[in-house]
Amino acid sequence: MLSQEQRAIIRATVPLLESGGEALITHFYRMMLSEYPQVRPLFNQAHQASGDQPRALANGVLMYARHIDQLDQLGDLVAKIVNKHVALQILPEHYPIVGACLLRAIAEVLGEEIATPEVISAWAAAYNQLADILIGAESGLYEQKAAAPGGWRGERTFVLAAKVQESSEITSFYFEPADKGPVLVAEPGQYIGMKLALDGEEVRRNYSLSALADNGQYRISVKREPGGRVSNYLHDHLQIGDSIQLFPPSGDFYLTASDKPLVLISGGVGITPTLAMLQAALQTERPVHFIHCARNGRAHAFRDWLDDLAKRHPQLKRFYCYAEDDGVSPPADKVGLLSEAQLAQWLPEQRDLDAYFLGPKGFMGAVKRHLKALGVPDGQSRYEFFGPAAALE
């Protein structure tokens, strides 16, 4: 429990975090990843290089400091962190490493005039408090997944049962458990963690499930990223019959039960979790508007499957928007970027709806602004980042 004096010190450091938090966290990551190789597999190096991961953690630390007196005001931040940690199998023994490096970074970046013993002591107490919260929540979630039908804890061996090219850049991978046992049913929209050994080095990644896990399989649909270490390995080297280690499904972004009209909006590979959501929604009577934006028809995955669903389910309306016309693929409903005016035409007349959207950051920022301007309640406009969380404002 933090003392009042320690809380006051944490509050007093908020302006420093607002102005220099990203530099502090960048130093923290550089130190930790160089000195503690055992934690490197837990971090996507591409997100480190882009700065996305340091920015996300800096924002999280800042939010924690701002709400040190009212942790309940953190909203869904804790749930998002816990689910990401569980998907990657973060364990209690990882927390002391992070804590020690964070305190060192504070001391080295802020300097001894600011990072006094009292400041370091206050942040040590604050970190330990947060670690206890996360470890407790993660322990409960690990136990819940292990006890559920088809569930497990830690890694489990799966075998690649099928590999299907869905577009010029997206391929689907179907995994079945090597032990032939049942699998944990995931909520539509959740993701799984994956453990690989590449060139003698362990790496871990999260991938959204692109289909309901109701047939004993997990399907992910992966975009080949230029220079992407894992995506290129999956596309080029993983073959049918190969084994892979998977962690149980996780994630706090999933389709919730409702009788309101459902709108699913995706850009590029952001389509993947919306496919499972669509499958689940079509098992009910709620109307669904499915809006997908792609670079062009060749990059558009699952179009034939979606068109077939629309023919068989009158409750489903689907709309396609391509940034460009490749002159070969079937035409889209709109060529260009998704504008507010175009979205207004494709939304249900009733704006008391549930909207879920995913895609590149700029795309998501525009969709969020459009939905707000068109009268969709903020609490019914939901989104998730594939990588580290960022601000859409």
PDB file of C-alpha atoms in Angstrom, residues 28 40 59 91 106 118 143 153 194 208 233 236 253 324 334-335 372:
ATOM      1  CA  PHE A  28      14.236   1.236 -20.357  1.00  0.00           C
ATOM      2  CA  ARG A  40      13.324 -10.741 -25.644  1.00  0.00           C
ATOM      3  CA  ASN A  59       1.193   6.132 -22.204  1.00  0.00           C
ATOM      4  CA  LEU A  91       4.757 -14.998 -15.810  1.00  0.00           C
ATOM      5  CA  ILE A 106      14.042   6.580 -14.056  1.00  0.00           C
ATOM      6  CA  GLU A 118      12.343   9.290  -2.157  1.00  0.00           C
ATOM      7  CA  GLU A 143      -6.613 -20.891 -14.169  1.00  0.00           C
ATOM      8  CA  ARG A 153      -2.146 -23.623 -19.667  1.00  0.00           C
ATOM      9  CA  MET A 194       2.207 -18.492 -30.915  1.00  0.00           C
ATOM     10  CA  SER A 208      -6.478 -12.952 -34.439  1.00  0.00           C
ATOM     11  CA  TYR A 233       8.286 -17.667 -42.118  1.00  0.00           C
ATOM     12  CA  ASP A 236       7.247 -19.485 -46.983  1.00  0.00           C
ATOM     13  CA  PHE A 253     -12.191  -7.296 -27.753  1.00  0.00           C
ATOM     14  CA  GLU A 324      -7.695   1.796 -56.360  1.00  0.00           C
ATOM     15  CA  LYS A 334     -16.728   2.510 -54.035  1.00  0.00           C
ATOM     16  CA  VAL A 335     -13.250   3.429 -55.295  1.00  0.00           C
ATOM     17  CA  LYS A 372     -19.037   9.982 -33.924  1.00  0.00           C
TER      18      LYS A 372
END
